[in-house]
Coordinates of C-alpha atoms in Angstrom, one line a residue:
M1 CA 23.8 -37.3 62.2
R2 CA 22.9 -39.2 59.0
K3 CA 19.3 -37.9 59.1
K4 CA 20.5 -34.4 59.6
T5 CA 22.9 -34.7 56.6
I6 CA 20.1 -36.0 54.3
W7 CA 17.8 -33.2 55.5
M8 CA 20.5 -30.5 54.6
I9 CA 21.0 -32.0 51.2
G10 CA 17.2 -31.9 50.5
V11 CA 17.0 -28.3 51.6
A12 CA 20.0 -27.4 49.3
L13 CA 18.3 -29.1 46.3
A14 CA 15.0 -27.4 46.9
A15 CA 16.7 -24.0 47.1
C16 CA 18.7 -24.6 43.9
M17 CA 15.5 -25.4 42.0
L18 CA 14.1 -21.9 42.9
L19 CA 17.2 -20.1 41.4
P20 CA 17.3 -19.1 37.7
G21 CA 19.4 -21.5 35.7
C22 CA 19.4 -24.3 38.3
G23 CA 16.2 -26.1 37.3
F24 CA 16.3 -29.6 35.9
N25 CA 13.8 -28.8 33.1
T26 CA 13.5 -25.9 30.8
G27 CA 10.2 -24.3 29.7
E28 CA 9.9 -26.7 26.8
G29 CA 10.3 -29.8 28.9
E30 CA 13.8 -30.7 27.9
P31 CA 16.5 -31.6 30.5
A32 CA 18.6 -28.8 31.9
G33 CA 21.9 -28.5 30.0
Q34 CA 20.6 -30.0 26.8
K35 CA 21.8 -28.0 23.9
K36 CA 19.1 -26.3 21.9
T37 CA 19.0 -26.5 18.1
V38 CA 19.5 -22.9 17.0
I39 CA 17.7 -22.1 13.7
V40 CA 18.6 -18.8 12.0
T41 CA 16.6 -17.4 9.1
S42 CA 18.1 -15.0 6.5
F43 CA 15.3 -12.4 6.5
Y44 CA 11.7 -11.7 7.4
P45 CA 9.6 -13.9 5.1
M46 CA 11.7 -16.9 5.9
Y47 CA 11.4 -16.1 9.6
I48 CA 7.6 -16.0 9.5
M49 CA 7.4 -19.3 7.6
T50 CA 9.8 -21.0 9.9
M51 CA 8.0 -19.6 13.0
N52 CA 4.9 -21.5 11.8
V53 CA 6.8 -24.7 11.0
I54 CA 8.6 -25.0 14.3
A55 CA 5.7 -24.0 16.5
G56 CA 5.7 -26.0 19.8
V57 CA 8.8 -28.1 18.8
P58 CA 10.9 -28.6 21.9
G59 CA 14.5 -27.7 22.1
V60 CA 14.4 -25.3 19.1
E61 CA 15.4 -21.6 19.2
L62 CA 14.6 -19.4 16.3
K63 CA 16.6 -16.2 15.4
N64 CA 16.4 -13.9 12.4
L65 CA 19.7 -12.9 10.9
T66 CA 18.8 -9.4 9.6
P67 CA 16.7 -6.7 11.2
P68 CA 13.0 -6.9 10.3
Q69 CA 13.1 -3.6 8.6
T70 CA 15.9 -4.6 6.2
G71 CA 13.5 -5.6 3.4
C72 CA 14.9 -7.6 0.5
L73 CA 18.5 -8.6 0.8
H74 CA 19.7 -7.0 -2.5
D75 CA 23.5 -6.5 -2.1
Y76 CA 23.1 -6.8 1.7
Q77 CA 26.5 -6.8 3.5
L78 CA 26.8 -9.0 6.7
T79 CA 27.6 -7.1 9.9
P80 CA 29.7 -8.2 12.9
D81 CA 26.4 -8.8 14.8
N82 CA 25.2 -11.0 11.9
M83 CA 28.4 -13.1 12.1
K84 CA 27.9 -13.5 15.9
T85 CA 24.4 -14.8 15.3
L86 CA 25.7 -17.2 12.7
E87 CA 28.4 -18.5 15.0
V88 CA 25.7 -20.2 17.2
A89 CA 23.5 -21.4 14.3
D90 CA 23.0 -25.1 13.7
I91 CA 20.7 -24.5 10.8
L92 CA 20.4 -21.6 8.4
I93 CA 17.2 -21.2 6.4
I94 CA 17.6 -19.1 3.3
N95 CA 15.3 -18.0 0.5
G96 CA 17.8 -19.1 -2.1
A97 CA 17.4 -18.3 -5.9
G98 CA 20.2 -15.8 -5.5
M99 CA 18.6 -13.6 -2.8
E100 CA 21.4 -14.1 -0.3
S101 CA 24.5 -12.9 -2.2
F102 CA 26.6 -13.3 1.0
M103 CA 26.4 -17.1 1.1
D104 CA 30.0 -17.6 0.0
S105 CA 31.1 -15.6 3.1
I106 CA 29.0 -17.7 5.4
S107 CA 30.2 -21.0 3.9
S108 CA 33.8 -20.0 4.4
Q109 CA 33.4 -18.7 8.0
N110 CA 30.9 -21.2 9.3
P111 CA 31.3 -24.4 7.2
N112 CA 29.5 -26.5 9.8
V113 CA 26.1 -24.7 9.5
K114 CA 23.5 -26.8 7.7
V115 CA 21.6 -24.8 5.1
V116 CA 17.9 -25.1 4.2
D117 CA 17.2 -23.7 0.7
A118 CA 13.5 -22.8 0.7
S119 CA 13.5 -22.3 -3.1
Q120 CA 15.0 -25.7 -3.9
G121 CA 13.2 -27.3 -6.8
C122 CA 10.8 -24.4 -7.4
A123 CA 10.1 -23.1 -10.9
L124 CA 11.8 -19.7 -11.1
I125 CA 11.1 -16.7 -13.3
V126 CA 14.0 -15.2 -15.2
Q127 CA 14.4 -11.5 -14.5
A128 CA 14.4 -8.8 -17.2
D129 CA 18.2 -9.0 -17.6
G130 CA 17.6 -12.5 -19.0
Q131 CA 20.5 -13.9 -17.0
T132 CA 19.5 -14.1 -13.3
N133 CA 16.5 -15.7 -11.6
N134 CA 13.9 -13.6 -9.8
P135 CA 14.2 -14.6 -6.1
H136 CA 10.9 -13.1 -4.8
L137 CA 9.1 -16.4 -4.8
W138 CA 7.4 -15.8 -1.4
V139 CA 5.4 -12.8 -2.7
S140 CA 3.2 -15.3 -4.5
I141 CA 1.1 -17.3 -2.1
S142 CA 1.8 -20.4 -4.2
G143 CA 5.5 -19.6 -3.8
A144 CA 5.1 -19.3 -0.1
I145 CA 3.3 -22.7 0.0
E146 CA 6.2 -24.3 -1.9
Q147 CA 8.8 -22.7 0.4
T148 CA 6.9 -23.7 3.5
A149 CA 6.8 -27.3 2.3
N150 CA 10.5 -27.2 1.5
I151 CA 11.3 -25.8 5.0
G152 CA 9.3 -28.5 6.7
K153 CA 10.8 -31.4 4.6
Q154 CA 14.4 -30.2 5.0
L155 CA 14.1 -29.6 8.7
A156 CA 12.7 -33.1 9.1
V157 CA 15.8 -34.5 7.5
L158 CA 18.2 -32.4 9.6
D159 CA 16.3 -32.9 12.9
P160 CA 14.7 -36.4 12.5
A161 CA 13.7 -36.5 16.2
N162 CA 11.2 -33.8 15.5
A163 CA 10.3 -34.7 11.9
A164 CA 6.7 -35.5 12.5
R165 CA 6.0 -32.3 14.3
Y166 CA 7.7 -30.2 11.5
Q167 CA 5.5 -32.0 8.9
V168 CA 2.3 -31.5 10.9
N169 CA 3.0 -27.8 11.4
A170 CA 4.0 -27.2 7.8
D171 CA 0.8 -28.9 6.6
S172 CA -1.3 -26.8 8.9
Y173 CA 0.2 -23.6 7.8
I174 CA -0.1 -24.6 4.1
K175 CA -3.8 -25.2 4.6
R176 CA -4.2 -21.7 5.9
L177 CA -2.2 -20.3 2.9
E178 CA -4.3 -22.3 0.5
A179 CA -7.4 -20.8 2.0
E180 CA -6.0 -17.3 1.7
R181 CA -5.1 -18.0 -2.0
S182 CA -8.6 -19.2 -2.7
K183 CA -10.1 -16.1 -1.1
M184 CA -7.9 -13.8 -3.1
H185 CA -8.8 -15.6 -6.4
S186 CA -12.5 -15.4 -5.6
V187 CA -12.2 -11.6 -5.3
L188 CA -9.6 -10.7 -7.9
D189 CA -10.3 -13.1 -10.8
P190 CA -13.6 -11.4 -11.9
L191 CA -12.2 -7.9 -11.8
P192 CA -11.5 -6.3 -15.2
N193 CA -8.4 -4.1 -14.9
R194 CA -5.4 -6.5 -15.0
K195 CA -2.6 -3.9 -15.8
I196 CA -0.3 -2.8 -12.9
V197 CA 2.9 -0.7 -12.5
T198 CA 5.0 -2.0 -9.6
F199 CA 7.8 -0.4 -7.7
H200 CA 10.5 -3.0 -8.4
E201 CA 10.7 -6.6 -9.6
A202 CA 9.2 -8.1 -6.5
F203 CA 5.8 -9.0 -7.9
P204 CA 6.3 -11.2 -11.1
Y205 CA 5.3 -14.4 -9.1
F206 CA 2.3 -12.6 -7.6
A207 CA 1.3 -11.3 -11.0
R208 CA 1.6 -14.8 -12.6
E209 CA -0.6 -16.3 -9.9
F210 CA -3.4 -13.7 -10.3
Q211 CA -2.9 -13.2 -14.1
L212 CA -1.9 -9.6 -13.8
S213 CA 0.1 -7.7 -16.4
I214 CA 3.1 -5.7 -15.1
V215 CA 3.4 -3.0 -17.7
A216 CA 6.4 -1.2 -16.1
T217 CA 8.5 -1.0 -12.9
V218 CA 9.6 2.2 -11.3
E219 CA 13.0 0.9 -10.1
R220 CA 14.8 -2.2 -11.2
E221 CA 16.5 -2.5 -7.8
P222 CA 15.2 -0.7 -4.8
G223 CA 17.3 2.3 -3.9
S224 CA 18.6 2.8 -7.5
E225 CA 16.6 5.8 -8.5
P226 CA 15.7 5.9 -12.2
S227 CA 17.3 8.5 -14.5
A228 CA 15.2 11.2 -16.0
A229 CA 15.2 9.3 -19.3
E230 CA 14.0 6.1 -17.6
M231 CA 11.3 8.0 -15.8
A232 CA 10.1 9.6 -19.0
A233 CA 10.0 6.2 -20.7
T234 CA 8.0 4.7 -17.8
V235 CA 5.5 7.6 -18.0
E236 CA 5.0 7.0 -21.7
I237 CA 4.5 3.3 -21.1
I238 CA 1.8 4.0 -18.5
R239 CA 0.0 6.4 -20.7
E240 CA 0.0 4.0 -23.6
S241 CA -1.1 1.1 -21.5
G242 CA -3.9 2.9 -19.7
A243 CA -2.7 1.7 -16.3
K244 CA -4.4 3.7 -13.6
F245 CA -2.2 3.0 -10.6
V246 CA 1.5 3.0 -9.7
F247 CA 2.2 0.8 -6.7
V248 CA 4.8 1.6 -4.1
E249 CA 6.2 -0.5 -1.4
P250 CA 6.1 0.5 2.3
Q251 CA 9.8 -0.3 2.8
Y252 CA 11.1 2.2 0.3
S253 CA 10.9 5.9 -0.6
P254 CA 7.9 6.6 -2.9
A255 CA 9.4 9.8 -4.4
A256 CA 10.2 8.4 -7.9
A257 CA 6.9 6.6 -8.1
Q258 CA 5.0 9.7 -7.1
T259 CA 6.7 11.8 -9.8
I260 CA 6.0 9.2 -12.5
A261 CA 2.4 8.8 -11.4
R262 CA 1.8 12.6 -11.5
E263 CA 3.2 12.9 -15.0
A264 CA 1.3 9.9 -16.2
G265 CA -2.0 10.9 -14.7
A266 CA -2.1 7.9 -12.4
S267 CA -2.7 7.4 -8.7
V268 CA -0.3 5.9 -6.1
L269 CA -1.3 2.9 -4.0
T270 CA 0.8 0.6 -1.8
L271 CA 1.4 -3.1 -2.3
D272 CA 3.5 -4.8 0.4
P273 CA 5.9 -7.6 -0.7
A274 CA 6.0 -8.9 2.9
V275 CA 9.6 -8.3 3.6
S276 CA 9.1 -6.6 6.9
G277 CA 6.5 -6.6 9.6
P278 CA 5.6 -7.7 13.2
D279 CA 6.9 -10.7 15.0
D280 CA 3.7 -12.6 14.5
P281 CA 3.1 -16.0 12.8
D282 CA 0.0 -14.6 11.2
A283 CA 1.8 -11.6 9.7
Y284 CA 2.1 -12.8 6.1
I285 CA -1.5 -13.7 5.8
R286 CA -2.5 -10.3 7.2
I287 CA -0.2 -8.6 4.7
M288 CA -1.9 -10.5 1.9
D289 CA -5.3 -9.5 3.2
A290 CA -4.3 -5.8 3.1
N291 CA -2.9 -6.3 -0.5
L292 CA -6.2 -7.8 -1.5
E293 CA -8.1 -4.8 -0.3
V294 CA -5.8 -2.5 -2.2
L295 CA -6.1 -4.5 -5.4
R296 CA -9.9 -4.7 -5.1
E297 CA -10.0 -0.9 -5.4
A298 CA -7.4 -0.8 -8.2
M299 CA -8.7 -3.5 -10.4
Q300 CA -12.4 -2.3 -10.6

């Protein structure tokens, strides 16, 4: 009777292991029932950086708070779905520098979430209004390197059990970013035409890195179409500067830029600030490769 009982228990355990949710180990090797560390990123560029930093780290789940097509978070309003995502977050990774204007709401509704500020300690550019910082640090590869390092260091503090893995991953991704930066410098530094017209104030860090001169912007904030007087002033600046191209961004309507370029006798090209794209850890580098080819044509 005792042998029969043991045999029946063995059969039951074997059957359980074949059923979804009954296994003793998850795909990452942690014991069943062990709570995962849920990391939420505020928007796409933070998501891609973090994806590289947490690669292969067991027990970590990554979610992006906003849809990948959101673009920059200027005046973004949190949705009920966003709040549900934040309810399960252990760590929230933000760009910082004023990009996430909704942080007060998050702090009041989810005070226990630990926040990683990817722009902490970075040298920021003051915007044209002279009062606020430009938050588009990641558009510069050097900025992305600093932010990746910040994410790795701060995750190591918040999750010390995986600190070494975070650091190794961050260092590995930084080396790839440094190689991309060197490649872009080798192509762009010798080119003569340094004057560009950008769609909005997303490119000052990029321009500083590659010693470009932004002579004008089409829209101060995306979605806020310039007035007729502002468009006329921009046309005049482009004519006087001799800039040959007006750059648009794939996330926003090019209508105003096309009108300005037509009046100024300039052409329209696309520069991508890397605020949307595929769910791919290589996406940022591929976007920069595409930007390099566009600028190679424009800066001849």
